[in-house]
Amino acid sequence: MNMKWNLDTLYTSFESNEFLNDIKELDTNITKLNSWVEKELIESAAIQDNNAEIGNIIRKYLDSYINIRKLYSALSSYAELTFSVDASNNTAKKYTEILEQKLPEITKATVKFTRWISLVKNIDKVIKNSGLLKEHSFYLNEISNNSNYLLTDKEEVLASKLKNTGSNAWSQLWNVLTSKVKVDIEINGEKKELPLPVVRNMANDADNNIRKNAFYAEIDVYKKFDEAAAGALNSVKGEVITVSELRGYKSPLEMTLINSRMDEKTLNAMFSAIKEYLPVFRKYFKKKAELLGHKKGLPFYDLFAPMTKQLVDKEDNESELTFTYEQAIEFIVNKFRDFSDNLADYAENAFENNWIDAEQREGKRGGAFCENLHVIGESRIMSNFDGSFSGVTTLAHELGHGYHGHCLKNESFLNSDYPMPIAETASIFCETLIINAAIKNASETEAYTILENSIQSDAQVIVDIYSRFLFESELFEKRKDSSLSVKDLKNIMIGAQKESYGDGLDQDQLHPYMWACKPHYYYADFNFYNFPYAFGLLFAKGLYAEYLKTGNSFIDKYDNLLKETGKNTIADVTAMMGIDIQSPEFWKSSLELTAKDIDKFISCAG
Ligand SMILES: [Zn+2]
C-alpha cells in the first residue's frame, strides 16, 4: 500500500500551466471584484425598493466572491499540503507566502459589501426570489447581522494594521520565547538542555522519576521568561477587550459565542452538566493516585502516567497492540462498516486513491491533520503512522474530518465551512467507534490500557478545559481594570485548577504556569479557545450514545447533520436530530458514558 499522497487532482506541479494560469486568474478576479465594488455598489441601490436590482447585485457579488475563494483554496491548499510533507521545498514555501497576501486584498470589498447588504431593508423578500440567494440565505443573513459590529472603514483598516504591531506581534514573541527556551534537566545522572515540548512530553514516560524531574524542570524554566509571557498575555487580552468593546460586543465571550454560532444558554447547559460530573472525574484521579502510591490525590506530574495492569498470565504479556499499515486500514474500514457503508466506502476510497500520507519520513511535519478540498470534492490526510494503537485512532480521527467534508461535498463553497465547536464532531465520533471496537477485541491487559487512556484524554478535555475556561473568564474580568502580574496570573490559575480538579489532584502539586505554556491564550482571534474542545467531545459522545440507543435509524440523520453544519446555528443543526443542546440532560447523557468507563476502570484496577 502506498503511504504517500498524490496531489495531482489539484495540480501536477508548481510549473504546470494549470497552476500558473489559476494564479493569474485569481489576480484578475480580485482586481475585477475590487473595481466592481467601487463602481457598482452604491448605497442607494440597497436603500431603494428595487428588489430585482438588489437581487442582481447580490448574485454578482456571490458569483465573483465564491470564484475567488475557490481558486484561492485550490492554490493555497496545493502549496500548503506540499510544504507540510516537504519542509525543504522552497517553491511551496514561496507560493504559500505569496498566496497569504492575496485574501487581504479583498477585505475592503467584503467589508463594503457587508455594510451595503445590512442596508437592504427587506432582505428576506429579495432572497426568496432567487435560487442562488436562497441557497445562501444563512450566509447572507449572518453577514448582514454581523455588520452591526463593523467599525468605520478607516477604523477597520487601522485596527487590522495595528494588529500586526499589537496582538500578532505579542503572540509571535510568545512563540519565540517558548520555542527557543531550553530546559535544564538531569536524566539518569546526565545533565541536558532540552526544548520545552520534549520535556513536557516526558509526562507520558513510564518511569515515574523521569515524569517528576521533567515536571519540576519545566516549572523552573518558566521563571526564565514569565515576565515577558505575562506582558504578552496582558497585551493580547487588553487589545481584545478594547476592540470587542469598540465593536459593541457585551464581552469577549459574547463575541466568541457569536462567531461560533452558539448561544449562552447552550454554553451554560454544558458547563452545568460538567460541574455536576466533576466528582466522578475526581474519583478517577484519586484511584489513579492510589495505584501510583500517592496519598493526597494525584500530583499534576502524574496526570498522564501510563497505566498498565498487573499481568495475570504469560500469554497476555506477549500480546502487543501494534499494527502494520495494512492491518490498520483493514481494522478501520471493517469497524467503520459495522457503523455505515457510506463511512466505510469513504475510508476505503481514501486509502485506495492515495489521499493519505501516513509514512514517517524526514522533512515531514509532525502530528496529523485533514484538509477537506471542497473545490475538488476530495480530502487529504497527513499523519505519521508509527504502528501504535494511537496511530490507528489518529487515522480514524482524521478520516472522520474527511467524512465530514465528504458529506458537505454537494453544498456551496460558502456553506461548507462550519464553526469551531462543531468541527471535532465527526472526528471524535469515528475515534469513539474505533476505541470501543478495539476494547471489545483486546486482551484483558490491552483493554485496561486502552480504557485508561481514553478516560485520561476525556478528563483533559472536560476537567482541564473547565479550569482553562475559569482562568480565561477571570483574566478578562480583571484585565478590564489593569494588567496582571505574574503572581496574579499564577494565583488565578491555581484557583481555577482547585475549583476544577478539587481533591482529585494533590493541592500542593498543581501547575501555576499553564497560562505560559498553552498557545491558545495568545491568539487574539480565538478567545476562549477551550470550550469548543469540551463541546466537540461531549457532542460526539452524545451522538454516539444516541446511536447506541436508536441503531440504524441514526445513520441517515447523522449524515444529514454533518451536511447541514455549514449553514445553520449550532442549536438549529442539533435540533434536526431531536437533540436539545440547551438542556443539561443531553450533556449529562454524554458524560455518563465516561462515568461508566470510570466505574469499569476502578473495578478492573481492583
Ligand atoms: Zn481533529
Coordinates of C-alpha atoms and ligand atoms in Angstrom, one line a residue:
M1 CA 0.0 0.0 0.0
N2 CA 1.3 3.4 -1.0
M3 CA 1.9 5.5 2.1
K4 CA 2.3 8.8 0.3
W5 CA -0.4 11.0 -1.0
N6 CA -1.0 12.1 -4.5
L7 CA -2.0 15.8 -5.2
D8 CA -2.4 15.5 -9.0
T9 CA -6.1 16.2 -8.9
L10 CA -5.3 19.6 -7.6
Y11 CA -2.2 20.4 -9.7
T12 CA 0.6 18.3 -11.1
S13 CA 3.3 20.8 -10.3
F14 CA 4.0 24.5 -9.4
E15 CA 5.3 24.9 -13.0
S16 CA 2.2 23.4 -14.6
N17 CA 0.1 25.6 -16.9
E18 CA -2.9 24.9 -14.7
F19 CA -1.2 26.2 -11.6
L20 CA 0.3 29.3 -13.2
N21 CA -3.0 30.2 -15.0
D22 CA -5.0 29.9 -11.9
I23 CA -2.7 32.3 -10.1
K24 CA -3.2 34.8 -13.0
E25 CA -6.9 34.2 -12.9
L26 CA -7.0 34.8 -9.2
D27 CA -5.3 38.1 -9.6
T28 CA -7.6 39.2 -12.4
N29 CA -10.7 38.2 -10.4
I30 CA -9.5 40.1 -7.4
T31 CA -8.9 43.3 -9.4
K32 CA -12.3 42.9 -11.1
L33 CA -14.2 42.4 -7.8
N34 CA -12.5 45.4 -6.3
S35 CA -13.3 47.7 -9.1
W36 CA -16.9 46.4 -9.5
V37 CA -17.5 47.1 -5.8
E38 CA -16.1 50.6 -6.1
K39 CA -18.3 51.4 -9.1
E40 CA -21.5 49.4 -8.7
L41 CA -22.0 49.1 -5.0
I42 CA -23.7 52.4 -4.4
E43 CA -25.6 52.7 -1.2
S44 CA -28.7 54.0 -2.8
A45 CA -29.3 50.7 -4.7
A46 CA -29.7 48.9 -1.4
I47 CA -32.0 51.5 0.1
Q48 CA -34.2 51.6 -2.9
D49 CA -37.1 49.2 -3.1
N50 CA -35.9 47.7 -6.4
N51 CA -35.7 44.1 -5.2
A52 CA -34.8 42.7 -8.6
E53 CA -31.9 45.1 -8.9
I54 CA -30.7 44.3 -5.4
G55 CA -31.0 40.6 -6.1
N56 CA -28.8 41.0 -9.2
I57 CA -26.1 42.8 -7.3
I58 CA -26.0 40.1 -4.6
R59 CA -25.9 37.4 -7.2
K60 CA -23.0 39.1 -9.0
Y61 CA -21.1 39.5 -5.7
L62 CA -21.6 35.9 -4.7
D63 CA -20.5 34.5 -8.0
S64 CA -17.4 36.6 -8.0
Y65 CA -16.6 36.1 -4.3
I66 CA -17.1 32.3 -4.5
N67 CA -14.9 32.1 -7.5
I68 CA -12.1 33.9 -5.8
R69 CA -12.4 31.8 -2.7
K70 CA -12.4 28.5 -4.7
L71 CA -9.3 29.5 -6.7
Y72 CA -7.5 30.6 -3.6
S73 CA -8.4 27.5 -1.8
A74 CA -7.1 25.2 -4.6
L75 CA -3.9 27.1 -4.9
S76 CA -3.1 27.6 -1.3
S77 CA -4.0 24.0 -0.4
Y78 CA -1.6 22.7 -3.0
A79 CA 1.2 24.9 -1.7
E80 CA 0.5 24.1 2.0
L81 CA 0.0 20.4 1.5
T82 CA 3.2 20.1 -0.5
F83 CA 5.1 22.1 2.2
S84 CA 3.7 20.0 5.0
V85 CA 5.4 16.9 3.8
D86 CA 8.5 18.5 2.4
A87 CA 9.8 21.3 4.6
S88 CA 12.8 21.8 2.2
N89 CA 10.5 22.7 -0.7
N90 CA 11.2 26.4 -1.1
T91 CA 8.9 26.8 -4.1
A92 CA 6.0 25.6 -1.9
K93 CA 7.1 28.0 0.8
K94 CA 7.3 30.9 -1.6
Y95 CA 3.8 30.3 -3.0
T96 CA 2.3 29.8 0.5
E97 CA 3.6 33.3 1.3
I98 CA 2.6 34.8 -2.0
L99 CA -0.9 33.4 -1.6
E100 CA -1.2 34.5 2.0
Q101 CA -1.2 38.1 0.8
K102 CA -4.0 37.6 -1.7
L103 CA -7.0 37.3 0.5
P104 CA -6.5 40.6 2.5
E105 CA -6.7 42.3 -0.9
I106 CA -10.4 41.7 -1.0
T107 CA -11.0 42.7 2.7
K108 CA -12.1 46.2 1.7
A109 CA -14.5 44.8 -0.9
T110 CA -16.1 42.3 1.5
V111 CA -16.4 44.9 4.3
K112 CA -18.1 47.2 1.8
F113 CA -20.5 44.5 0.6
T114 CA -21.3 43.6 4.2
R115 CA -22.1 47.2 5.0
W116 CA -24.2 47.5 1.9
I117 CA -26.2 44.4 2.5
S118 CA -27.1 45.5 6.0
L119 CA -28.8 48.5 4.5
V120 CA -31.2 46.3 2.5
K121 CA -34.5 46.6 4.3
N122 CA -36.4 43.5 3.1
I123 CA -33.6 41.1 2.6
D124 CA -35.9 38.1 3.2
K125 CA -38.1 39.1 0.3
V126 CA -35.1 39.6 -2.0
I127 CA -33.7 36.2 -1.0
K128 CA -37.0 34.4 -1.6
N129 CA -37.0 35.3 -5.3
S130 CA -33.7 33.6 -6.3
G131 CA -32.4 30.1 -6.1
L132 CA -28.8 31.2 -5.5
L133 CA -29.7 33.6 -2.8
K134 CA -32.0 31.1 -1.1
E135 CA -29.1 28.6 -1.0
H136 CA -27.0 31.3 0.7
S137 CA -29.7 32.6 2.9
F138 CA -27.9 31.7 6.2
Y139 CA -24.7 33.2 5.0
L140 CA -26.3 36.4 3.8
N141 CA -28.3 36.9 7.0
E142 CA -25.3 36.2 9.1
I143 CA -23.0 38.8 7.4
S144 CA -25.9 41.3 7.5
N145 CA -26.4 40.7 11.2
N146 CA -22.7 40.9 12.0
S147 CA -22.4 44.2 10.2
N148 CA -23.6 45.8 13.4
Y149 CA -20.2 45.1 14.8
L150 CA -18.3 46.7 11.9
L151 CA -16.3 49.9 12.6
T152 CA -15.9 52.6 10.1
D153 CA -13.8 51.8 7.0
K154 CA -10.9 53.9 8.3
E155 CA -11.1 52.2 11.8
E156 CA -11.2 48.8 10.2
V157 CA -8.1 49.4 8.2
L158 CA -6.4 51.0 11.2
A159 CA -7.4 48.1 13.5
S160 CA -6.1 45.5 11.1
K161 CA -2.8 47.3 10.5
L162 CA -2.2 48.0 14.2
K163 CA -2.8 44.3 14.9
N164 CA 0.5 43.5 13.2
T165 CA 2.4 45.5 15.7
G166 CA -0.1 44.6 18.6
S167 CA -1.6 41.2 19.3
N168 CA 0.1 39.5 16.4
A169 CA 3.5 40.7 17.5
W170 CA 2.9 39.7 21.1
S171 CA 1.7 36.3 20.1
Q172 CA 4.8 36.0 17.9
L173 CA 7.0 37.0 20.8
W174 CA 5.4 34.3 23.0
N175 CA 6.1 31.8 20.2
V176 CA 9.8 32.7 20.0
L177 CA 10.1 32.6 23.8
T178 CA 8.7 29.1 24.2
S179 CA 10.3 27.6 21.1
K180 CA 13.8 28.9 21.9
V181 CA 14.0 28.3 25.6
K182 CA 16.0 25.3 26.8
V183 CA 15.1 23.3 29.9
D184 CA 17.9 22.3 32.2
I185 CA 17.2 18.7 33.2
E186 CA 19.1 15.8 34.7
I187 CA 18.2 12.4 33.2
N188 CA 19.9 9.3 34.7
G189 CA 22.7 11.4 36.1
E190 CA 23.3 13.2 32.9
K191 CA 22.7 16.9 32.6
K192 CA 20.9 18.0 29.5
E193 CA 19.4 21.1 27.9
L194 CA 16.2 20.2 26.1
P195 CA 13.4 22.0 24.2
L196 CA 10.2 22.7 26.2
P197 CA 7.9 20.4 24.2
V198 CA 10.3 17.5 24.6
V199 CA 10.3 17.9 28.4
R200 CA 6.5 18.4 28.5
N201 CA 6.2 15.1 26.6
M202 CA 8.0 13.3 29.4
A203 CA 4.8 13.5 31.3
N204 CA 3.9 10.3 29.4
D205 CA 7.0 8.4 30.3
A206 CA 6.6 5.1 32.0
D207 CA 9.4 6.0 34.5
N208 CA 8.0 7.9 37.5
N209 CA 11.3 9.6 38.2
I210 CA 11.5 11.0 34.7
R211 CA 7.9 12.3 34.9
K212 CA 8.6 14.0 38.2
N213 CA 12.0 15.5 37.3
A214 CA 10.6 16.7 34.0
F215 CA 7.8 18.5 35.7
Y216 CA 10.0 20.4 38.2
A217 CA 12.4 21.3 35.4
E218 CA 9.5 22.5 33.3
I219 CA 8.1 24.7 36.2
D220 CA 11.6 26.1 36.7
V221 CA 12.1 27.1 33.1
Y222 CA 9.0 29.4 33.1
K223 CA 10.8 31.6 35.6
K224 CA 13.2 32.5 32.8
F225 CA 10.5 34.2 30.7
D226 CA 7.4 34.5 32.8
E227 CA 7.6 38.4 33.0
A228 CA 7.7 38.6 29.2
A229 CA 5.0 36.0 28.7
A230 CA 2.8 37.9 31.2
G231 CA 3.4 41.1 29.3
A232 CA 2.4 39.4 26.0
L233 CA -0.7 37.9 27.6
N234 CA -1.8 41.2 29.1
S235 CA -1.3 43.0 25.8
V236 CA -3.2 40.4 23.7
K237 CA -6.1 40.3 26.1
G238 CA -6.1 44.1 26.5
E239 CA -6.4 44.5 22.8
V240 CA -9.3 42.1 22.6
I241 CA -11.1 43.9 25.3
T242 CA -10.6 47.3 23.6
V243 CA -11.6 46.1 20.1
S244 CA -14.6 44.0 21.2
E245 CA -15.9 46.9 23.3
L246 CA -15.5 49.3 20.4
R247 CA -17.3 46.9 18.1
G248 CA -20.2 46.8 20.5
Y249 CA -20.0 43.3 21.9
K250 CA -21.0 42.9 25.6
S251 CA -17.9 40.9 26.3
P252 CA -15.1 38.9 24.6
L253 CA -17.2 35.8 25.5
E254 CA -20.2 37.2 23.7
M255 CA -18.0 37.9 20.6
T256 CA -16.6 34.4 20.7
L257 CA -20.1 32.8 21.0
I258 CA -21.5 34.8 18.1
N259 CA -18.5 33.8 15.9
S260 CA -19.1 30.2 17.0
R261 CA -22.8 30.4 16.0
M262 CA -23.6 29.4 19.6
D263 CA -25.7 30.8 22.3
E264 CA -25.0 31.4 26.0
K265 CA -27.8 29.1 27.1
T266 CA -26.0 26.2 25.4
L267 CA -22.7 27.1 27.0
N268 CA -24.3 27.3 30.4
A269 CA -26.1 24.0 30.0
M270 CA -22.9 22.3 29.0
F271 CA -20.9 23.7 31.9
S272 CA -23.7 23.0 34.5
A273 CA -23.6 19.3 33.4
I274 CA -19.8 19.3 33.5
K275 CA -19.8 20.7 37.1
E276 CA -22.2 18.0 38.2
Y277 CA -19.8 15.3 36.9
L278 CA -16.6 16.7 38.4
P279 CA -16.8 14.5 41.4
V280 CA -16.9 11.4 39.1
F281 CA -13.7 12.5 37.5
R282 CA -12.2 13.2 40.9
K283 CA -12.9 9.6 41.8
Y284 CA -10.8 8.5 38.8
F285 CA -7.9 10.9 39.7
K286 CA -7.9 9.6 43.2
K287 CA -7.9 6.0 42.1
K288 CA -5.0 6.6 39.8
A289 CA -3.2 8.4 42.6
E290 CA -3.7 5.4 44.8
L291 CA -2.5 3.0 42.2
L292 CA 0.6 5.1 41.8
G293 CA 1.2 5.2 45.5
H294 CA 0.2 8.8 46.3
K295 CA -1.8 9.6 49.4
K296 CA -3.1 13.2 48.9
G297 CA -4.6 12.9 45.4
L298 CA -2.8 12.8 42.1
P299 CA 0.2 15.2 41.6
F300 CA 0.0 17.2 38.4
Y301 CA 3.1 15.4 37.0
D302 CA 1.3 12.0 37.1
L303 CA -1.8 13.1 35.2
F304 CA -0.5 11.3 32.1
A305 CA 1.3 8.4 33.7
P306 CA 0.7 5.4 31.5
M307 CA -1.2 2.7 33.4
T308 CA -0.6 -1.0 32.8
K309 CA -2.4 -3.8 34.5
Q310 CA -0.6 -6.4 36.6
L311 CA -0.4 -9.3 34.2
V312 CA -2.5 -12.3 35.0
D313 CA -1.0 -14.9 32.7
K314 CA 2.0 -15.0 30.5
E315 CA 0.3 -15.2 27.1
D316 CA -1.4 -11.9 27.8
N317 CA 2.0 -10.5 28.5
E318 CA 3.2 -11.2 25.0
S319 CA 0.3 -9.7 23.1
E320 CA 1.3 -6.2 22.0
L321 CA -1.1 -3.8 20.5
T322 CA 0.7 -3.0 17.3
F323 CA -0.5 -2.7 13.7
T324 CA 1.0 -2.8 10.2
Y325 CA -0.4 -0.1 8.0
E326 CA -2.4 -2.8 6.1
Q327 CA -3.8 -4.1 9.4
A328 CA -4.7 -0.6 10.5
I329 CA -6.6 0.0 7.2
E330 CA -8.4 -3.3 7.5
F331 CA -9.3 -2.7 11.1
I332 CA -10.6 0.8 10.4
V333 CA -12.6 0.0 7.3
N334 CA -14.2 -3.1 8.9
K335 CA -15.2 -1.2 12.1
F336 CA -16.5 1.7 10.0
R337 CA -18.5 -0.7 8.0
D338 CA -20.2 -2.0 11.2
F339 CA -21.5 1.6 11.5
S340 CA -22.3 2.5 7.9
D341 CA -21.4 1.6 4.4
N342 CA -21.1 5.3 3.4
L343 CA -18.4 5.9 6.0
A344 CA -16.5 2.6 5.2
D345 CA -16.7 3.4 1.4
Y346 CA -15.3 6.9 2.0
A347 CA -12.4 5.5 4.0
E348 CA -11.7 2.7 1.5
N349 CA -11.7 5.2 -1.3
A350 CA -9.3 7.5 0.5
F351 CA -6.8 4.7 1.1
E352 CA -7.1 3.3 -2.4
N353 CA -6.7 6.6 -4.2
N354 CA -3.8 7.8 -2.2
W355 CA -5.5 10.6 -0.3
I356 CA -3.4 9.8 2.8
D357 CA 0.2 10.5 3.6
A358 CA 0.9 8.2 6.5
E359 CA 4.6 7.5 6.1
Q360 CA 7.1 8.8 8.7
R361 CA 10.0 10.5 6.8
E362 CA 12.4 13.3 7.2
G363 CA 11.3 16.8 6.3
K364 CA 7.7 16.0 7.1
R365 CA 5.7 17.9 9.7
G366 CA 4.8 16.1 13.0
G367 CA 1.3 15.3 14.2
A368 CA -1.7 14.8 11.9
F369 CA -4.3 16.8 10.1
C370 CA -7.0 16.5 7.5
E371 CA -7.7 19.1 4.8
N372 CA -11.0 19.0 3.1
L373 CA -10.6 20.1 -0.5
H374 CA -14.2 21.1 -1.2
V375 CA -13.2 22.6 -4.5
I376 CA -12.4 19.1 -5.9
G377 CA -14.7 17.1 -3.6
E378 CA -11.8 15.2 -2.1
S379 CA -9.8 15.4 1.1
R380 CA -6.1 14.8 2.1
I381 CA -4.9 13.4 5.3
M382 CA -1.4 13.7 6.8
S383 CA -0.3 11.5 9.7
N384 CA 2.9 9.9 10.9
F385 CA 1.8 6.3 11.3
D386 CA 4.0 4.5 13.8
G387 CA 2.1 1.2 14.2
S388 CA 0.8 2.0 17.7
F389 CA -2.8 1.9 18.6
S390 CA -2.8 5.7 18.9
G391 CA -1.6 5.8 15.3
V392 CA -4.7 3.9 14.4
T393 CA -7.1 6.1 16.3
T394 CA -5.4 9.2 14.8
L395 CA -6.1 7.9 11.3
A396 CA -9.7 7.2 12.3
H397 CA -10.0 10.7 13.8
E398 CA -8.7 12.4 10.6
L399 CA -10.9 10.2 8.4
G400 CA -13.8 11.4 10.5
H401 CA -12.9 15.0 9.5
G402 CA -12.6 13.9 5.9
Y403 CA -16.0 12.2 6.0
H404 CA -17.5 15.5 7.4
G405 CA -16.1 17.2 4.3
H406 CA -17.5 14.3 2.1
C407 CA -21.0 14.9 3.5
L408 CA -20.6 18.6 2.6
K409 CA -19.4 17.9 -0.9
N410 CA -22.5 19.0 -2.7
E411 CA -23.0 22.1 -0.7
S412 CA -22.0 25.5 -1.9
F413 CA -18.4 26.5 -1.1
L414 CA -19.8 29.2 1.4
N415 CA -21.9 26.5 3.1
S416 CA -19.0 24.1 3.6
D417 CA -17.4 26.0 6.5
Y418 CA -18.5 25.1 10.0
P419 CA -17.9 26.8 13.3
M420 CA -15.2 25.7 15.8
P421 CA -17.4 23.9 18.4
I422 CA -18.8 21.5 15.8
A423 CA -15.5 21.0 14.0
E424 CA -14.5 17.9 16.1
T425 CA -17.8 16.1 16.0
A426 CA -17.2 13.7 13.1
S427 CA -13.6 13.1 14.1
I428 CA -14.3 12.2 17.7
F429 CA -17.3 10.1 16.7
C430 CA -15.0 8.0 14.4
E431 CA -12.4 7.7 17.1
T432 CA -15.1 6.5 19.6
L433 CA -16.2 3.9 17.1
I434 CA -12.6 2.5 16.8
I435 CA -11.8 2.7 20.5
N436 CA -15.0 0.8 21.5
A437 CA -14.4 -1.8 18.8
A438 CA -10.8 -2.2 20.0
I439 CA -11.7 -2.7 23.6
K440 CA -14.1 -5.5 22.6
N441 CA -11.3 -7.3 20.6
A442 CA -8.5 -6.7 23.0
S443 CA -7.0 -8.9 25.7
E444 CA -7.7 -8.0 29.3
T445 CA -4.4 -6.1 29.7
E446 CA -4.7 -4.3 26.4
A447 CA -8.3 -3.3 27.2
Y448 CA -7.3 -1.9 30.5
T449 CA -4.6 0.3 28.9
I450 CA -7.0 1.5 26.2
L451 CA -9.7 2.3 28.7
E452 CA -7.4 4.3 31.0
N453 CA -6.0 6.2 28.0
S454 CA -9.4 7.1 26.8
I455 CA -10.5 8.3 30.3
Q456 CA -7.3 10.2 30.7
S457 CA -7.9 12.1 27.5
D458 CA -11.6 12.7 28.3
A459 CA -10.5 14.1 31.7
Q460 CA -8.2 16.6 30.0
V461 CA -10.9 17.7 27.6
I462 CA -13.5 18.1 30.4
V463 CA -11.7 18.9 33.7
D464 CA -8.6 20.7 32.4
I465 CA -10.6 22.6 29.8
Y466 CA -13.0 23.7 32.5
S467 CA -10.1 25.1 34.5
R468 CA -8.9 26.9 31.4
F469 CA -12.3 28.4 30.9
L470 CA -12.4 29.6 34.5
F471 CA -8.9 31.1 34.2
E472 CA -9.7 33.0 31.0
S473 CA -13.0 34.3 32.3
E474 CA -11.3 35.7 35.4
L475 CA -8.4 37.0 33.4
F476 CA -10.7 39.0 31.1
E477 CA -12.7 40.3 34.0
K478 CA -9.6 41.6 35.9
R479 CA -7.7 42.8 32.8
K480 CA -10.5 45.3 32.2
D481 CA -9.2 47.4 35.1
S482 CA -5.5 46.9 35.0
S483 CA -2.8 44.5 33.8
L484 CA -2.0 41.4 35.9
S485 CA 1.3 40.5 37.4
V486 CA 3.0 37.0 37.1
K487 CA 1.9 36.4 40.7
D488 CA -1.7 37.3 39.9
L489 CA -1.8 35.0 36.9
K490 CA -0.3 32.1 38.9
N491 CA -2.9 32.6 41.6
I492 CA -5.8 32.7 39.2
M493 CA -4.5 29.5 37.5
I494 CA -4.1 27.7 40.8
G495 CA -7.6 28.8 41.9
A496 CA -9.1 27.6 38.6
Q497 CA -7.3 24.2 38.9
K498 CA -8.5 23.8 42.5
E499 CA -12.1 24.6 41.5
S500 CA -12.0 22.2 38.6
Y501 CA -9.9 19.2 39.8
G502 CA -10.9 19.6 43.5
D503 CA -9.3 16.9 45.7
G504 CA -8.6 14.7 42.7
L505 CA -5.3 16.5 42.4
D506 CA -2.7 16.9 45.2
Q507 CA -3.4 20.6 46.2
D508 CA 0.3 21.2 46.7
Q509 CA 1.4 19.9 43.3
L510 CA -0.6 21.9 40.7
H511 CA 0.6 23.7 37.6
P512 CA 0.7 27.5 38.2
Y513 CA 2.2 28.2 34.7
M514 CA -0.4 26.6 32.4
W515 CA -1.1 30.1 31.0
A516 CA 2.6 30.4 29.9
C517 CA 2.7 27.1 28.1
K518 CA -0.6 26.9 26.1
P519 CA -0.7 28.8 22.8
H520 CA -4.5 29.2 22.9
Y521 CA -4.4 32.2 25.3
Y522 CA -2.2 34.2 22.9
Y523 CA -4.5 34.1 19.8
A524 CA -6.3 37.4 19.6
D525 CA -8.7 36.0 17.0
F526 CA -9.6 32.9 19.0
N527 CA -10.6 33.8 22.5
F528 CA -11.9 31.1 24.9
Y529 CA -10.3 28.5 22.6
N530 CA -11.1 26.0 25.3
F531 CA -14.9 25.3 25.5
P532 CA -15.1 24.2 21.8
Y533 CA -12.9 21.2 22.8
A534 CA -15.3 20.1 25.5
F535 CA -18.3 20.8 23.2
G536 CA -16.8 18.7 20.5
L537 CA -16.0 15.7 22.7
L538 CA -19.3 15.7 24.5
F539 CA -21.4 16.4 21.4
A540 CA -19.7 13.5 19.6
K541 CA -20.2 11.2 22.6
G542 CA -23.8 12.3 22.9
L543 CA -24.3 11.3 19.3
Y544 CA -22.7 8.0 19.9
A545 CA -25.0 7.4 22.9
E546 CA -27.9 8.2 20.6
Y547 CA -26.6 5.8 18.0
L548 CA -26.4 3.0 20.7
K549 CA -30.0 3.8 21.6
T550 CA -31.5 4.1 18.2
G551 CA -29.3 1.9 16.0
N552 CA -29.5 2.0 12.2
S553 CA -32.2 4.8 12.0
F554 CA -29.5 7.1 13.4
I555 CA -27.2 6.8 10.4
D556 CA -29.1 8.9 7.8
K557 CA -29.8 11.5 10.4
Y558 CA -26.1 11.7 11.2
D559 CA -25.1 12.2 7.6
N560 CA -27.7 14.9 7.3
L561 CA -26.5 16.6 10.4
L562 CA -23.0 16.8 9.0
K563 CA -24.3 18.2 5.7
E564 CA -26.2 21.0 7.5
T565 CA -23.3 22.1 9.7
G566 CA -22.2 24.9 7.3
K567 CA -25.5 26.8 7.1
N568 CA -27.2 26.7 10.5
T569 CA -26.6 27.8 14.0
I570 CA -25.4 25.0 16.2
A571 CA -28.7 24.8 18.2
D572 CA -30.7 24.6 14.9
V573 CA -28.5 21.9 13.4
T574 CA -28.7 19.7 16.5
A575 CA -32.4 20.3 16.8
M576 CA -32.7 18.5 13.5
M577 CA -31.5 15.3 15.3
G578 CA -34.1 15.9 18.0
I579 CA -31.2 16.9 20.3
D580 CA -31.8 19.9 22.7
I581 CA -28.3 21.2 23.5
Q582 CA -29.7 23.9 25.6
S583 CA -30.7 21.4 28.2
P584 CA -28.2 19.9 30.6
E585 CA -29.8 16.5 30.1
F586 CA -28.2 15.9 26.7
W587 CA -24.7 16.8 28.1
K588 CA -25.3 14.6 31.1
S589 CA -26.0 11.6 28.8
S590 CA -22.6 12.1 27.2
L591 CA -20.8 12.5 30.5
E592 CA -22.5 9.3 31.6
L593 CA -20.5 7.4 29.0
T594 CA -17.2 8.4 30.6
A595 CA -18.7 7.9 34.0
K596 CA -19.4 4.3 33.1
D597 CA -15.8 3.9 31.8
I598 CA -14.5 5.3 35.1
D599 CA -16.6 2.7 37.1
K600 CA -15.2 0.0 34.8
F601 CA -11.6 1.2 35.3
I602 CA -12.0 1.4 39.1
S603 CA -13.4 -2.1 39.3
C604 CA -10.8 -3.6 36.9
A605 CA -8.0 -1.9 38.9
G606 CA -9.2 -3.7 42.0
Ligands
ZN1 ZN -9.5 16.9 14.9

